[in-house]
mmCIF file of C-alpha atoms in Angstrom:
data_model
loop_
_atom_site.group_PDB
_atom_site.id
_atom_site.type_symbol
_atom_site.label_atom_id
_atom_site.label_comp_id
_atom_site.label_asym_id
_atom_site.label_seq_id
_atom_site.Cartn_x
_atom_site.Cartn_y
_atom_site.Cartn_z
ATOM 1 C CA MET Y 1 117.229 125.852 101.585
ATOM 2 C CA GLY Y 2 116.140 128.850 99.541
ATOM 3 C CA GLY Y 3 112.918 129.388 97.654
ATOM 4 C CA LEU Y 4 110.530 131.969 96.243
ATOM 5 C CA THR Y 5 109.382 135.120 97.973
ATOM 6 C CA ALA Y 6 105.679 135.628 98.604
ATOM 7 C CA ALA Y 7 105.492 138.138 95.704
ATOM 8 C CA GLU Y 8 107.233 135.742 93.293
ATOM 9 C CA LEU Y 9 104.937 132.907 94.344
ATOM 10 C CA ALA Y 10 101.869 135.126 93.852
ATOM 11 C CA ARG Y 11 102.881 135.833 90.238
ATOM 12 C CA ILE Y 12 102.881 132.133 89.335
ATOM 13 C CA ARG Y 13 99.949 131.083 91.522
ATOM 14 C CA GLY Y 14 97.628 130.470 88.559
ATOM 15 C CA ARG Y 15 100.139 128.154 86.854
ATOM 16 C CA LEU Y 16 100.865 126.437 90.152
ATOM 17 C CA GLU Y 17 97.182 125.779 90.841
ATOM 18 C CA ALA Y 18 96.746 124.244 87.380
ATOM 19 C CA PHE Y 19 99.798 122.040 87.993
ATOM 20 C CA VAL Y 20 98.492 120.943 91.402
ATOM 21 C CA ASP Y 21 95.027 120.155 90.004
ATOM 22 C CA ASP Y 22 96.679 117.796 87.517
ATOM 23 C CA LEU Y 23 99.135 116.341 90.049
ATOM 24 C CA PHE Y 24 96.567 115.604 92.775
ATOM 25 C CA ALA Y 25 93.691 114.600 90.481
ATOM 26 C CA SER Y 26 93.791 111.076 91.939
ATOM 27 C CA LEU Y 27 92.965 112.309 95.458
ATOM 28 C CA PRO Y 28 89.284 111.573 96.146
ATOM 29 C CA ARG Y 29 88.435 114.572 98.372
ATOM 30 C CA ALA Y 30 88.560 118.293 97.651
ATOM 31 C CA ASP Y 31 89.999 119.146 101.097
ATOM 32 C CA GLN Y 32 92.904 116.741 100.484
ATOM 33 C CA ARG Y 33 93.680 118.412 97.161
ATOM 34 C CA ALA Y 34 93.539 121.844 98.863
ATOM 35 C CA ARG Y 35 95.960 120.723 101.597
ATOM 36 C CA GLY Y 36 98.240 119.304 98.910
ATOM 37 C CA GLN Y 37 98.366 122.686 97.190
ATOM 38 C CA CYS Y 38 99.171 124.422 100.506
ATOM 39 C CA TYR Y 39 101.938 121.936 101.226
ATOM 40 C CA LEU Y 40 103.509 122.442 97.800
ATOM 41 C CA ARG Y 41 103.430 126.231 98.162
ATOM 42 C CA GLY Y 42 104.975 125.885 101.618
ATOM 43 C CA LEU Y 43 107.873 123.906 100.139
ATOM 44 C CA MET Y 44 108.432 126.546 97.465
ATOM 45 C CA LEU Y 45 108.358 129.560 99.797
ATOM 46 C CA ASP Y 46 111.659 130.974 100.993
ATOM 47 C CA GLY Y 47 112.673 129.663 104.393
ATOM 48 C CA ARG Y 48 115.411 127.578 105.949
ATOM 49 C CA ARG Y 49 113.187 125.012 107.689
ATOM 50 C CA LYS Y 50 110.819 122.949 105.509
ATOM 51 C CA SER Y 51 109.045 121.072 108.307
ATOM 52 C CA ILE Y 52 105.294 121.373 108.794
ATOM 53 C CA GLU Y 53 105.057 123.946 111.606
ATOM 54 C CA PRO Y 54 107.284 126.696 110.107
ATOM 55 C CA MET Y 55 105.712 126.184 106.666
ATOM 56 C CA ALA Y 56 102.226 126.624 108.131
ATOM 57 C CA GLN Y 57 103.369 129.814 109.842
ATOM 58 C CA ARG Y 58 104.776 131.224 106.609
ATOM 59 C CA LEU Y 59 101.630 130.363 104.663
ATOM 60 C CA GLY Y 60 99.325 131.945 107.245
ATOM 61 C CA GLU Y 61 96.215 130.376 105.694
ATOM 62 C CA VAL Y 62 96.280 126.783 106.900
ATOM 63 C CA HIS Y 63 96.394 125.397 110.441
ATOM 64 C CA TYR Y 64 99.414 123.392 111.463
ATOM 65 C CA GLN Y 65 97.320 120.368 112.480
ATOM 66 C CA ALA Y 66 95.467 120.276 109.139
ATOM 67 C CA LEU Y 67 98.735 120.332 107.173
ATOM 68 C CA HIS Y 68 100.321 117.756 109.479
ATOM 69 C CA HIS Y 69 97.315 115.445 109.110
ATOM 70 C CA PHE Y 70 97.547 115.636 105.300
ATOM 71 C CA VAL Y 71 101.224 114.634 105.332
ATOM 72 C CA ALA Y 72 101.296 112.126 108.202
ATOM 73 C CA ALA Y 73 97.862 110.538 108.598
ATOM 74 C CA SER Y 74 95.480 111.371 105.747
ATOM 75 C CA PRO Y 75 94.497 108.147 103.891
ATOM 76 C CA TRP Y 76 95.433 109.003 100.309
ATOM 77 C CA ASP Y 77 97.511 106.900 97.925
ATOM 78 C CA TRP Y 78 100.801 108.589 97.053
ATOM 79 C CA ARG Y 79 101.678 106.235 94.159
ATOM 80 C CA PRO Y 80 99.450 107.830 91.473
ATOM 81 C CA VAL Y 81 100.736 111.257 92.559
ATOM 82 C CA ARG Y 82 104.363 110.202 92.222
ATOM 83 C CA ARG Y 83 103.662 108.549 88.878
ATOM 84 C CA ARG Y 84 101.996 111.667 87.486
ATOM 85 C CA LEU Y 85 104.871 113.837 88.708
ATOM 86 C CA ALA Y 86 107.436 111.582 86.984
ATOM 87 C CA GLU Y 87 105.418 111.656 83.755
ATOM 88 C CA VAL Y 88 105.145 115.452 83.801
ATOM 89 C CA LEU Y 89 108.841 115.956 84.567
ATOM 90 C CA CYS Y 90 110.025 113.563 81.853
ATOM 91 C CA GLY Y 91 107.717 115.222 79.340
ATOM 92 C CA ALA Y 92 108.864 118.729 80.274
ATOM 93 C CA LEU Y 93 112.607 117.993 80.421
ATOM 94 C CA SER Y 94 113.123 115.363 77.676
ATOM 95 C CA PRO Y 95 116.104 114.144 79.740
ATOM 96 C CA THR Y 96 119.452 113.285 78.219
ATOM 97 C CA ALA Y 97 120.076 110.655 80.909
ATOM 98 C CA TRP Y 98 118.941 109.310 84.258
ATOM 99 C CA VAL Y 99 121.393 109.544 87.157
ATOM 100 C CA VAL Y 100 121.454 107.438 90.329
ATOM 101 C CA ASP Y 101 122.285 109.554 93.369
ATOM 102 C CA ASP Y 102 122.639 109.234 97.162
ATOM 103 C CA THR Y 103 121.597 112.119 99.388
ATOM 104 C CA GLY Y 104 122.310 112.534 103.095
ATOM 105 C CA PHE Y 105 119.850 114.185 105.488
ATOM 106 C CA PRO Y 106 121.622 115.341 108.694
ATOM 107 C CA LYS Y 107 119.751 114.550 111.906
ATOM 108 C CA ASP Y 108 120.355 115.579 115.512
ATOM 109 C CA GLY Y 109 118.383 112.788 117.199
ATOM 110 C CA SER Y 110 117.882 109.059 116.825
ATOM 111 C CA CYS Y 111 114.110 108.792 116.287
ATOM 112 C CA SER Y 112 113.911 109.226 112.510
ATOM 113 C CA VAL Y 113 113.560 106.093 110.370
ATOM 114 C CA GLY Y 114 116.911 104.756 109.184
ATOM 115 C CA VAL Y 115 119.046 107.294 111.038
ATOM 116 C CA GLN Y 116 122.488 106.283 112.309
ATOM 117 C CA ARG Y 117 126.115 107.360 112.006
ATOM 118 C CA GLN Y 118 127.038 106.620 108.392
ATOM 119 C CA TYR Y 119 128.939 108.200 105.537
ATOM 120 C CA SER Y 120 127.118 110.935 103.654
ATOM 121 C CA GLY Y 121 128.436 112.185 100.342
ATOM 122 C CA THR Y 122 126.346 115.321 100.815
ATOM 123 C CA LEU Y 123 128.263 116.153 104.011
ATOM 124 C CA GLY Y 124 131.547 114.628 102.848
ATOM 125 C CA LYS Y 125 132.014 112.788 106.153
ATOM 126 C CA THR Y 126 130.520 110.242 108.536
ATOM 127 C CA ALA Y 127 127.717 111.776 110.575
ATOM 128 C CA ASN Y 128 124.343 111.086 112.154
ATOM 129 C CA CYS Y 129 122.009 111.134 109.164
ATOM 130 C CA GLN Y 130 119.464 109.404 106.966
ATOM 131 C CA LEU Y 131 120.353 108.330 103.429
ATOM 132 C CA GLY Y 132 118.046 108.527 100.450
ATOM 133 C CA VAL Y 133 118.594 106.901 97.055
ATOM 134 C CA SER Y 134 117.010 108.503 94.001
ATOM 135 C CA VAL Y 135 116.784 108.200 90.234
ATOM 136 C CA ASN Y 136 116.944 111.620 88.595
ATOM 137 C CA ALA Y 137 116.236 112.908 85.099
ATOM 138 C CA VAL Y 138 118.966 115.279 83.914
ATOM 139 C CA THR Y 139 119.722 117.584 81.007
ATOM 140 C CA GLU Y 140 122.519 120.044 80.384
ATOM 141 C CA HIS Y 141 120.561 122.753 82.215
ATOM 142 C CA ALA Y 142 118.278 121.044 84.779
ATOM 143 C CA SER Y 143 117.641 117.952 86.873
ATOM 144 C CA CYS Y 144 114.729 116.561 88.861
ATOM 145 C CA PRO Y 145 114.015 113.392 90.900
ATOM 146 C CA LEU Y 146 111.751 110.788 89.318
ATOM 147 C CA ASP Y 147 111.659 108.252 92.147
ATOM 148 C CA GLY Y 148 113.250 107.794 95.563
ATOM 149 C CA ARG Y 149 113.715 105.369 98.436
ATOM 150 C CA LEU Y 150 114.856 105.805 102.039
ATOM 151 C CA PHE Y 151 117.818 103.547 102.809
ATOM 152 C CA LEU Y 152 117.338 101.363 105.914
ATOM 153 C CA PRO Y 153 120.673 100.190 107.382
ATOM 154 C CA GLU Y 154 121.138 96.539 108.433
ATOM 155 C CA ARG Y 155 121.294 97.610 112.078
ATOM 156 C CA TRP Y 156 117.596 98.468 111.948
ATOM 157 C CA ASP Y 157 116.752 94.778 111.406
ATOM 158 C CA GLN Y 158 118.285 93.730 114.729
ATOM 159 C CA GLU Y 159 116.132 92.727 117.675
ATOM 160 C CA ALA Y 160 117.542 95.598 119.720
ATOM 161 C CA MET Y 161 115.814 98.031 117.341
ATOM 162 C CA VAL Y 162 112.285 96.665 117.820
ATOM 163 C CA THR Y 163 111.320 99.455 120.214
ATOM 164 C CA ARG Y 164 112.688 102.160 117.947
ATOM 165 C CA ARG Y 165 110.969 100.685 114.884
ATOM 166 C CA ALA Y 166 107.669 100.745 116.748
ATOM 167 C CA ALA Y 167 108.224 104.340 117.870
ATOM 168 C CA CYS Y 168 108.884 105.356 114.235
ATOM 169 C CA HIS Y 169 105.784 103.423 113.017
ATOM 170 C CA LEU Y 170 108.019 101.444 110.663
ATOM 171 C CA PRO Y 171 105.979 98.580 109.119
ATOM 172 C CA GLU Y 172 107.091 95.070 110.086
ATOM 173 C CA GLY Y 173 107.511 94.066 106.448
ATOM 174 C CA VAL Y 174 110.059 96.828 105.720
ATOM 175 C CA HIS Y 175 113.655 95.648 106.091
ATOM 176 C CA HIS Y 176 117.156 96.454 104.913
ATOM 177 C CA ARG Y 177 117.786 96.334 101.178
ATOM 178 C CA PRO Y 178 121.126 97.250 99.559
ATOM 179 C CA LYS Y 179 121.212 100.566 97.718
ATOM 180 C CA TRP Y 180 121.759 98.862 94.350
ATOM 181 C CA GLN Y 181 118.632 96.764 94.938
ATOM 182 C CA LEU Y 182 116.646 99.927 95.741
ATOM 183 C CA VAL Y 183 117.744 101.329 92.379
ATOM 184 C CA LEU Y 184 116.582 98.201 90.537
ATOM 185 C CA ASP Y 185 113.268 98.402 92.413
ATOM 186 C CA MET Y 186 112.820 102.011 91.271
ATOM 187 C CA LEU Y 187 113.677 101.164 87.680
ATOM 188 C CA ASP Y 188 111.066 98.402 87.774
ATOM 189 C CA GLU Y 189 108.512 100.847 89.152
ATOM 190 C CA LEU Y 190 109.337 103.472 86.526
ATOM 191 C CA ALA Y 191 109.144 100.826 83.792
ATOM 192 C CA GLY Y 192 105.672 99.979 85.070
ATOM 193 C CA TRP Y 193 104.821 103.645 84.496
ATOM 194 C CA GLU Y 194 106.087 103.248 80.900
ATOM 195 C CA LEU Y 195 109.175 105.356 81.589
ATOM 196 C CA SER Y 196 112.666 104.156 80.678
ATOM 197 C CA PRO Y 197 116.088 105.850 80.748
ATOM 198 C CA PRO Y 198 117.823 106.979 77.557
ATOM 199 C CA VAL Y 199 121.083 106.330 79.450
ATOM 200 C CA LEU Y 200 121.558 105.408 83.107
ATOM 201 C CA LEU Y 201 124.565 106.806 84.975
ATOM 202 C CA ALA Y 202 125.847 105.742 88.388
ATOM 203 C CA ASP Y 203 129.103 106.109 90.296
ATOM 204 C CA SER Y 204 131.557 103.309 91.078
ATOM 205 C CA GLY Y 205 129.712 102.456 94.285
ATOM 206 C CA TYR Y 206 127.066 100.886 92.057
ATOM 207 C CA GLY Y 207 129.194 99.948 89.051
ATOM 208 C CA GLU Y 208 131.468 97.739 91.139
ATOM 209 C CA VAL Y 209 128.529 95.610 92.343
ATOM 210 C CA GLY Y 210 128.181 92.565 90.104
ATOM 211 C CA GLU Y 211 124.564 91.957 91.093
ATOM 212 C CA PHE Y 212 123.685 95.472 90.009
ATOM 213 C CA ARG Y 213 125.382 95.111 86.614
ATOM 214 C CA TRP Y 214 123.795 91.724 85.967
ATOM 215 C CA GLY Y 215 120.427 92.986 87.153
ATOM 216 C CA TRP Y 216 119.758 94.691 83.850
ATOM 217 C CA THR Y 217 116.905 93.281 81.806
ATOM 218 C CA PRO Y 218 115.217 94.669 78.678
ATOM 219 C CA ALA Y 219 112.292 95.788 80.845
ATOM 220 C CA ARG Y 220 114.551 97.893 83.042
ATOM 221 C CA SER Y 221 116.664 99.513 80.350
ATOM 222 C CA PRO Y 222 116.875 98.219 76.768
ATOM 223 C CA THR Y 223 119.712 100.648 76.091
ATOM 224 C CA TRP Y 224 122.060 99.090 78.624
ATOM 225 C CA TRP Y 225 121.119 95.434 78.552
ATOM 226 C CA ARG Y 226 123.902 93.226 77.192
ATOM 227 C CA SER Y 227 123.493 89.482 76.889
ATOM 228 C CA GLY Y 228 126.989 88.602 75.669
ATOM 229 C CA ALA Y 229 130.100 88.297 77.759
ATOM 230 C CA THR Y 230 132.616 91.121 77.931
ATOM 231 C CA PRO Y 231 135.079 90.683 75.046
ATOM 232 C CA ALA Y 232 138.618 89.747 75.947
ATOM 233 C CA PRO Y 233 141.166 92.587 75.705
ATOM 234 C CA THR Y 234 143.281 92.752 72.557
ATOM 235 C CA PRO Y 235 146.733 91.232 73.215
ATOM 236 C CA SER Y 236 149.419 93.859 73.421
ATOM 237 C CA ARG Y 237 152.404 93.793 71.072
ATOM 238 C CA CYS Y 238 154.572 95.624 73.576
ATOM 239 C CA THR Y 239 157.698 93.727 74.572
ATOM 240 C CA PRO Y 240 160.278 94.646 77.158
ATOM 241 C CA PRO Y 241 163.545 96.104 75.871
ATOM 242 C CA PRO Y 242 166.386 93.530 75.645
ATOM 243 C CA HIS Y 243 168.620 95.614 77.905
ATOM 244 C CA PRO Y 244 167.695 98.442 80.269
ATOM 245 C CA THR Y 245 168.762 101.821 79.005
ATOM 246 C CA ARG Y 246 171.451 103.326 81.195
ATOM 247 C CA GLY Y 247 170.108 106.071 83.405
ATOM 248 C CA VAL Y 248 166.439 105.223 82.621
ATOM 249 C CA ALA Y 249 164.392 102.762 84.674
ATOM 250 C CA ALA Y 250 163.042 99.900 82.591
ATOM 251 C CA VAL Y 251 159.237 99.538 82.460
ATOM 252 C CA PRO Y 252 158.011 96.001 83.273
ATOM 253 C CA ALA Y 253 156.373 94.259 80.335
ATOM 254 C CA ARG Y 254 153.119 93.681 82.267
ATOM 255 C CA ALA Y 255 152.748 97.335 83.194
ATOM 256 C CA THR Y 256 153.391 98.372 79.608
ATOM 257 C CA ALA Y 257 150.918 95.890 78.200
ATOM 258 C CA THR Y 258 148.065 96.821 80.544
ATOM 259 C CA SER Y 259 148.562 100.554 80.818
ATOM 260 C CA ARG Y 260 145.767 102.710 79.391
ATOM 261 C CA PRO Y 261 144.847 106.384 79.533
ATOM 262 C CA ARG Y 262 143.271 107.369 82.829
ATOM 263 C CA SER Y 263 140.341 109.124 81.179
ATOM 264 C CA LEU Y 264 138.926 110.148 77.855
ATOM 265 C CA ASN Y 265 137.403 113.594 77.441
ATOM 266 C CA TRP Y 266 134.195 112.974 75.492
ATOM 267 C CA PRO Y 267 132.016 115.987 74.672
ATOM 268 C CA TRP Y 268 128.393 115.866 75.878
ATOM 269 C CA ARG Y 269 126.783 118.742 74.039
ATOM 270 C CA PRO Y 270 124.219 117.731 71.377
ATOM 271 C CA GLY Y 271 125.691 117.427 67.900
ATOM 272 C CA SER Y 272 129.320 117.406 69.032
ATOM 273 C CA ARG Y 273 129.845 113.636 69.087
ATOM 274 C CA PRO Y 274 131.775 112.169 66.153
ATOM 275 C CA ALA Y 275 129.752 110.233 63.602
#
């Protein structure tokens, strides 16, 4: 994963510090806010590995153990931080839509929470990985995550996984939830932060789930809530020809009546939609 060079990061350090002061204002201690700023700069610096030890080495101003303690063990509440980040991003982007997305994180071992062999759209194949589900704000030129959840496969609820759950410090109350339910949970959380999508987009993996479609409520997304039933299709006036034309295969009446264009090319640029 690429990032900024040290010189590029130095040029924006003042803006970054102001952003971090706002983002981590809920943290009670000054040393926690300082470690948070170091961690954010470590993520932004150029470098392939974004784990704690290589980031601390690139920064050169914070000890590995101090940065690791901030991320893994320091007792600060991440919820106000995530809420503030979502508020800032929505205000800066003015998103056209929110998009539901799955992201795969390749893993070599078996000790990470939720890891197993499963299909990853990021990799385009089945592999040993974690899966994350996120809700992202998007415009024509940019996108950013607003909320996210780590997907826990059903296998991790089995008794055979008790030892691995304990080794990963996975809380006993955390269990498998379908991806569509994770999305509804995130929309509820974002609604509690007074954020709602102008339009919510998801692929067929979500759209084909009836529970997901019927899970809409005005609190989750007033734009997409629909209380009435889907209207019945307009009866077709197409009738089969009385006699097949010689040399041309006849089209069955049912296929003719139900056939529709495969796709419609609707423009997305502002101002280009028909009145």
